mmCIF file of C-alpha atoms in Angstrom:
data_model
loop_
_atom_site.group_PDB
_atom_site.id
_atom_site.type_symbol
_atom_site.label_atom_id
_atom_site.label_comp_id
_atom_site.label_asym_id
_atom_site.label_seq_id
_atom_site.Cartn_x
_atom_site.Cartn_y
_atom_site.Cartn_z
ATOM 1 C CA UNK A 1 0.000 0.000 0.000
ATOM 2 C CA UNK A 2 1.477 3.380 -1.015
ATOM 3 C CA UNK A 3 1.355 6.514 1.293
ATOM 4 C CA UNK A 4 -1.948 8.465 1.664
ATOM 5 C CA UNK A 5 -1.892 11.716 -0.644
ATOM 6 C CA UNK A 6 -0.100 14.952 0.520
ATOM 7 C CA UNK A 7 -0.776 18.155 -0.754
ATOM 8 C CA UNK A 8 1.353 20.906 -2.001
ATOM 9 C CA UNK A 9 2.760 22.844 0.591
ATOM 10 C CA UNK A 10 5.273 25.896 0.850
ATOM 11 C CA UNK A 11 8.947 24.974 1.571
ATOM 12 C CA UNK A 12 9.652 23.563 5.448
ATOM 13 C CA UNK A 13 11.934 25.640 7.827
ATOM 14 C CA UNK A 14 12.907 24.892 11.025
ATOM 15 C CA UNK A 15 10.801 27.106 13.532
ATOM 16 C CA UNK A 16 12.381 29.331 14.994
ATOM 17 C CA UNK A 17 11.652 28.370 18.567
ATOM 18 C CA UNK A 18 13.155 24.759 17.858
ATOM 19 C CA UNK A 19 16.426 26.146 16.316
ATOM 20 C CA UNK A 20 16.751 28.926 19.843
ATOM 21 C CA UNK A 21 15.789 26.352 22.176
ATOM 22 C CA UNK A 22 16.556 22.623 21.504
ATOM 23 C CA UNK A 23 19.308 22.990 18.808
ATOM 24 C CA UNK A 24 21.469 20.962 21.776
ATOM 25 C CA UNK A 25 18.385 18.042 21.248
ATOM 26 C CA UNK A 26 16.919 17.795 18.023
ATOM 27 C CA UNK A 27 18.783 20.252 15.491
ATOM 28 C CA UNK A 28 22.586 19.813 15.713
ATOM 29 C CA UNK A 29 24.574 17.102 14.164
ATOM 30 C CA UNK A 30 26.210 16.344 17.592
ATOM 31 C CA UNK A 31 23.005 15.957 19.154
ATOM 32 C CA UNK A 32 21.824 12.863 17.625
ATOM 33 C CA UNK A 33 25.432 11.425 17.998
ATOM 34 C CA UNK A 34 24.628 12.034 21.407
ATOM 35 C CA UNK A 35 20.454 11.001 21.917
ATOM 36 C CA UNK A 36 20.672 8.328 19.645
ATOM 37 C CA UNK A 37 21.565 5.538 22.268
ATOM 38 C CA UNK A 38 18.879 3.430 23.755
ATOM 39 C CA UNK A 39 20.284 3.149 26.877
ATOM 40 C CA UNK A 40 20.139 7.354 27.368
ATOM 41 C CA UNK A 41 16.616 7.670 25.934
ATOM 42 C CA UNK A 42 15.172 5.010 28.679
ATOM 43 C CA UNK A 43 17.614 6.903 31.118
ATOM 44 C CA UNK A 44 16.247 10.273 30.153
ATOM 45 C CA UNK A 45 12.383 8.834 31.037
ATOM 46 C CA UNK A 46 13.220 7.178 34.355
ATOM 47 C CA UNK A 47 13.400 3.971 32.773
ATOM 48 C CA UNK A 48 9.941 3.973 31.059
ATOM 49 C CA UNK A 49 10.469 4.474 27.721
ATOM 50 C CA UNK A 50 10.079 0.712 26.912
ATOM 51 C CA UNK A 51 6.736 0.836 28.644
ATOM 52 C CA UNK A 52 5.377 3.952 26.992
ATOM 53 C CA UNK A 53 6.623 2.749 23.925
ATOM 54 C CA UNK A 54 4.693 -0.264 24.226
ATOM 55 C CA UNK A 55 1.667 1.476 26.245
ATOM 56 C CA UNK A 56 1.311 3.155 22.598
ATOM 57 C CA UNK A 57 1.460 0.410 20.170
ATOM 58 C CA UNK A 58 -1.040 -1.337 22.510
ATOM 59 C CA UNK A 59 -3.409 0.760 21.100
ATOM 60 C CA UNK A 60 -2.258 0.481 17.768
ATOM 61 C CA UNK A 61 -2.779 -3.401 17.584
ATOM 62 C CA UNK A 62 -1.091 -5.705 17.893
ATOM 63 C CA UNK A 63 -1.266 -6.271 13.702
ATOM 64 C CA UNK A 64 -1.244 -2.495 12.675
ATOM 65 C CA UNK A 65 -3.567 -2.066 9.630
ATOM 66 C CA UNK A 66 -4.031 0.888 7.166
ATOM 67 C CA UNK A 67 -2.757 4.476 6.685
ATOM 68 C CA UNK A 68 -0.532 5.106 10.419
ATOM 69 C CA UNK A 69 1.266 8.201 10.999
ATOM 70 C CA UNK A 70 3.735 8.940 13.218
ATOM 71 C CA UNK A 71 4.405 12.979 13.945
ATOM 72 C CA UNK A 72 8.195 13.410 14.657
ATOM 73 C CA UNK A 73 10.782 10.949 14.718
ATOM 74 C CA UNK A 74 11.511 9.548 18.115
ATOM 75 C CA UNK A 75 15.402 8.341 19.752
ATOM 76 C CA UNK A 76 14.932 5.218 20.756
ATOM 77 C CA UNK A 77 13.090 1.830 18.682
ATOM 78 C CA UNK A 78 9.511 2.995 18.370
ATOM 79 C CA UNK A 79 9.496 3.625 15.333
ATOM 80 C CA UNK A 80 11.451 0.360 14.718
ATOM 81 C CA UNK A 81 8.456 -1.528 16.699
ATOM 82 C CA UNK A 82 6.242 0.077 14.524
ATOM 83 C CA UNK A 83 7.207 -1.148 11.320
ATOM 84 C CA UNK A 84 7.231 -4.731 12.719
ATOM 85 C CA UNK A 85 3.654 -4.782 13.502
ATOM 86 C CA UNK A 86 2.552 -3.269 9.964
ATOM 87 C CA UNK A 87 -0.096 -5.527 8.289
ATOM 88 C CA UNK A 88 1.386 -6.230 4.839
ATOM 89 C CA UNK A 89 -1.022 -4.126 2.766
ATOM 90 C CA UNK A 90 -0.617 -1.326 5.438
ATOM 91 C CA UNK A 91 2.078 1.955 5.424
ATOM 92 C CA UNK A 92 3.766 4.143 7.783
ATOM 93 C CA UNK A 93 4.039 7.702 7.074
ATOM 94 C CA UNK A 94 6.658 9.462 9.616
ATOM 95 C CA UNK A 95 7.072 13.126 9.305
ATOM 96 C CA UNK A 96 9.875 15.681 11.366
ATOM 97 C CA UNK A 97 10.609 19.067 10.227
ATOM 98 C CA UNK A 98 14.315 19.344 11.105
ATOM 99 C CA UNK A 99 16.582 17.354 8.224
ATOM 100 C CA UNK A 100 18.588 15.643 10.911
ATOM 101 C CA UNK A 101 16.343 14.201 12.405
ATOM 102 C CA UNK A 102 14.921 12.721 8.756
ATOM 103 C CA UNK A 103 18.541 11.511 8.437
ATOM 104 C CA UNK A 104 19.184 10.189 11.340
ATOM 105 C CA UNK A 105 15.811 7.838 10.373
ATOM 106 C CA UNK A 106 16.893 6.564 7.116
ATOM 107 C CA UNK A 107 19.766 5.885 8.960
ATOM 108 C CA UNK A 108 19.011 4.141 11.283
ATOM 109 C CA UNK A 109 15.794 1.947 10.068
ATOM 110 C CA UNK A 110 16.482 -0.881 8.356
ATOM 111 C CA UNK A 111 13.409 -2.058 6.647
ATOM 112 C CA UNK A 112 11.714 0.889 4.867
ATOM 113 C CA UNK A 113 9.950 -0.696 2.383
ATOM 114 C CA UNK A 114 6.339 0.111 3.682
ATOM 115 C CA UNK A 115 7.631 3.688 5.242
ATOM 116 C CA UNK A 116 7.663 7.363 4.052
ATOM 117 C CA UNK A 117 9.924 9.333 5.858
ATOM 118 C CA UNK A 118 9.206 12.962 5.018
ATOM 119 C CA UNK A 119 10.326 16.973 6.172
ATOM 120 C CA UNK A 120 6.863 18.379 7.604
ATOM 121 C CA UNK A 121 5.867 20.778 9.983
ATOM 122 C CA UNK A 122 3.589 18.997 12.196
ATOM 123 C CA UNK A 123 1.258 22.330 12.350
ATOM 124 C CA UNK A 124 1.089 22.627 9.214
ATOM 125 C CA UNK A 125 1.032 18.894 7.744
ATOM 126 C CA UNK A 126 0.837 18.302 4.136
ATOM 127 C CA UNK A 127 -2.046 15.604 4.273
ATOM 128 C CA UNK A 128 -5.325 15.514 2.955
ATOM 129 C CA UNK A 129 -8.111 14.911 5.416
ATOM 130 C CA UNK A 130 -9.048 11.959 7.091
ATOM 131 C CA UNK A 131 -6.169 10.217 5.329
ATOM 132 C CA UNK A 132 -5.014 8.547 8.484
ATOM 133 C CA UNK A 133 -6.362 5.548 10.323
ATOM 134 C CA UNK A 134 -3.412 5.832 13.279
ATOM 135 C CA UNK A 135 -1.903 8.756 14.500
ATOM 136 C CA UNK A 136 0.915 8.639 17.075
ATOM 137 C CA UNK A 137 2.285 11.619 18.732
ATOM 138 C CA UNK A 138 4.613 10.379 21.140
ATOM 139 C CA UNK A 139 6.560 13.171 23.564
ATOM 140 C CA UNK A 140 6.178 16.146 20.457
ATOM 141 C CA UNK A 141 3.822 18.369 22.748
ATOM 142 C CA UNK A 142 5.918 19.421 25.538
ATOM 143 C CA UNK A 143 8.289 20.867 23.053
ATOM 144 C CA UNK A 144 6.254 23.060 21.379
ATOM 145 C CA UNK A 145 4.787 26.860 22.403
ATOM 146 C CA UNK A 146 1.174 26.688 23.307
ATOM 147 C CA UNK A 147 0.038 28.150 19.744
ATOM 148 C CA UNK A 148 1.848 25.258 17.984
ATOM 149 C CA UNK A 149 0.749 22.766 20.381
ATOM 150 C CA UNK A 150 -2.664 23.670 19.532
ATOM 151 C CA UNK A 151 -2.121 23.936 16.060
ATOM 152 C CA UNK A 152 -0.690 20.545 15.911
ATOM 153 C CA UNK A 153 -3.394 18.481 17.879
ATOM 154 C CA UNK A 154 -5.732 19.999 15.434
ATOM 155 C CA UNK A 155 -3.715 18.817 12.504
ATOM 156 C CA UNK A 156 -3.594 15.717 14.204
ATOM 157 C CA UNK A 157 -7.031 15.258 14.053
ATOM 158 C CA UNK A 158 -7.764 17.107 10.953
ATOM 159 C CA UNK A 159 -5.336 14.139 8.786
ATOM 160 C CA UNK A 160 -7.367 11.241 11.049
ATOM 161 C CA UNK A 161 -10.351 9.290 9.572
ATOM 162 C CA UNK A 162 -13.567 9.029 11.470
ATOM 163 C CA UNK A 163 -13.303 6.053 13.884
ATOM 164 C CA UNK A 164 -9.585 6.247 14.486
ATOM 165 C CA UNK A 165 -7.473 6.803 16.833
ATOM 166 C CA UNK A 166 -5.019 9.635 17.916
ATOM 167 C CA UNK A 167 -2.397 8.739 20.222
ATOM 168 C CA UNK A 168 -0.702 11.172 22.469
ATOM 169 C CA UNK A 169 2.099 10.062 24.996
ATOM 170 C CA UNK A 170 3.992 13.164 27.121
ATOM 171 C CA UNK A 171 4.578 14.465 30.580
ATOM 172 C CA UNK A 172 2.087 15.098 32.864
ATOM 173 C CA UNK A 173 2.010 16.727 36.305
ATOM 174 C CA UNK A 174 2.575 13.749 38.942
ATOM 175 C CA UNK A 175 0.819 13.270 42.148
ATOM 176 C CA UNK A 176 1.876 15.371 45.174
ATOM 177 C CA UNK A 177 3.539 12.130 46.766
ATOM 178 C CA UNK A 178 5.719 11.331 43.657
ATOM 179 C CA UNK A 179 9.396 12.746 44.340
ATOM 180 C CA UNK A 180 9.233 13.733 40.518
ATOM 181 C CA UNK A 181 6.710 16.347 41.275
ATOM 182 C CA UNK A 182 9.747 18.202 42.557
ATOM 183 C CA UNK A 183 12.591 16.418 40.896
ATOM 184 C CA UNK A 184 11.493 17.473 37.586
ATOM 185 C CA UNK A 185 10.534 21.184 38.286
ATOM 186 C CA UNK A 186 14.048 22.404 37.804
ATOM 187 C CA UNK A 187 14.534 19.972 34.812
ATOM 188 C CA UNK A 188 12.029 20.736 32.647
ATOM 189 C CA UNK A 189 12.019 24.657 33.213
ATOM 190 C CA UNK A 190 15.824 24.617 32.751
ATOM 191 C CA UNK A 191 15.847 22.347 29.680
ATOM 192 C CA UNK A 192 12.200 22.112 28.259
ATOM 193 C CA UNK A 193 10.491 25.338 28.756
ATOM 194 C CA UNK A 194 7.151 24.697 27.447
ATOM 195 C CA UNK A 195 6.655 21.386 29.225
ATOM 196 C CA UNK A 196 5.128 22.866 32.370
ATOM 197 C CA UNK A 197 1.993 23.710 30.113
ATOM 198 C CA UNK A 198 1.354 19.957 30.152
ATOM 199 C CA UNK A 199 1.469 20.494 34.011
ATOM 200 C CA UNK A 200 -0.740 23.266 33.954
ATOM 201 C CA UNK A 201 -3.188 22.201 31.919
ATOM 202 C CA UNK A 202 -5.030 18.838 30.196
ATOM 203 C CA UNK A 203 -4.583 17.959 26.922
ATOM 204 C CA UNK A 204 -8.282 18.107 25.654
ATOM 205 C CA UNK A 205 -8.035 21.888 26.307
ATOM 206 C CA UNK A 206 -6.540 22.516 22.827
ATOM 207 C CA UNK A 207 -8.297 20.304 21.437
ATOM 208 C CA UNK A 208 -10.857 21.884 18.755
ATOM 209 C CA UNK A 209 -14.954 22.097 18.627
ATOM 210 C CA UNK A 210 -16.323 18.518 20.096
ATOM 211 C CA UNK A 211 -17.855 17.500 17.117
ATOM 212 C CA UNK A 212 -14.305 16.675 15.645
ATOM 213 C CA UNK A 213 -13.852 13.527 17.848
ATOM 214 C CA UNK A 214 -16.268 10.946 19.237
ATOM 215 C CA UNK A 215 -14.004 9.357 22.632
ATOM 216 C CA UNK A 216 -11.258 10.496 24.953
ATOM 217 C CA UNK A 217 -9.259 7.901 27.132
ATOM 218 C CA UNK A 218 -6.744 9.007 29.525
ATOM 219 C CA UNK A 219 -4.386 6.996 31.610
ATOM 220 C CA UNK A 220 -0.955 8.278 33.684
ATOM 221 C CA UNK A 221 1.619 5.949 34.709
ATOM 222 C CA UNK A 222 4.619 6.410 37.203
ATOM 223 C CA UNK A 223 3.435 8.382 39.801
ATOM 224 C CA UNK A 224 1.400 10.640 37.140
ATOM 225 C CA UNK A 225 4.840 12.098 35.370
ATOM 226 C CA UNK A 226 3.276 10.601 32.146
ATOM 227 C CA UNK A 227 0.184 10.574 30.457
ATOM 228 C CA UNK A 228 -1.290 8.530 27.417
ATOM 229 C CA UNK A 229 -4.585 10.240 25.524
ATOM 230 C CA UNK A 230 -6.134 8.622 23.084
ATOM 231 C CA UNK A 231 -8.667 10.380 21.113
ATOM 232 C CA UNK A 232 -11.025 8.404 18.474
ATOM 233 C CA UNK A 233 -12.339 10.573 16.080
#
């Protein structure tokens, strides 16, 4: 099965608030010399990455069928997992807006004979609607200013057919008793500056009108540090 149609879109640039404030992440060379080990990505998450990776795929099936999309390329084996779970007739679509990160992909995935790896902005996606059956956004959110954030859950849900499922996995605040209520105050305002907005607020408050999804499921795991939301449209 081929990728779902895209349509034409202006030339992708780096945002300007990736470039000024994870170019040590995401944007530099050096930095995926440095992320790409799966030993630091699991270390970065407290040990939970496996988990959350697998907490997501969960609800992509266990045989994953039809037009899946994956917003931003991940460190780490999800996307890896992914592929090994496509259906034979189905395809993978995974989009990033900073070349390095589309580099570091190719590079590193083996089998990418049912996958599209492709430069997008994911708030400003170059898919038709409802194109989608699966769409995985997996630790994108707390990276992005609130205006993005919103503009990319809608885009999220704009590309996803009626009756599937959008997939969100981030931070979330954690209960008062969890240590990492306060462990991870200085952390995240020091290195991720919009991730306190996940804190501060719940997901389905940038979402758009109601009528543009059907179902919301929420779950947090480890203390309430993460959250899962899946949203069928």
């Amino acid at each position: 099965m081929t990728s779902a149609a895209t349509v034409p879109q202006v030339p992708v640039v780096v945002p300007d608030y990736l470039e000024k404030t994870y170019w040590w992440a995401y944007t530099h060379p050096n930095a995926v010399r440095v992320f790409e080990r799966q030993w630091l990505v699991n270390l970065i998450l407290w040990g939970n990455f496996s988990r959350l990776r697998d907490l997501a795929l969960q609800d992509m099936g266990q045989v994953i069928t039809g037009q899946v999309l994956q917003v931003a390329c991940v460190y780490g084996n999800l996307t890896e997992h992914i592929v090994r779970r496509l259906d034979p007739q189905a395809h993978l679509s995974v989009i990033d807006v900073a070349p390095v990160q589309i580099k570091n992909l190719h590079q590193k995935l083996r089998d990418k004979r049912q996958v599209s790896i492709l430069q997008q902005d994911a708030s400003n996606m170059g898919f038709v609607d409802a194109s989608q059956d699966t769409t995985l956004v997996f630790f994108l959110l707390h990276e992005m200013p609130v205006e993005v954030r919103r503009q990319t859950i809608s885009e999220a849900l704009r590309v996803t057919k009626p009756g599937g499922k959008i997939i969100f996995v981030d931070y979330h605040k954690p209960v008062a008793s969890s240590p990492f209520r306060y462990i991870m105050v200085p952390i995240l305002t020091t290195l991720e500056p919009f991730a306190m907005d996940l804190w501060q607020h719940e997901i389905t408050e940038w979402l758009p009108p109601a009528d543009c999804y059907s179902h919301i499921d929420k779950h947090t795991y480890f203390g309430g540090l993460y959250q899962k939301v899946v949203i069928t449209r």
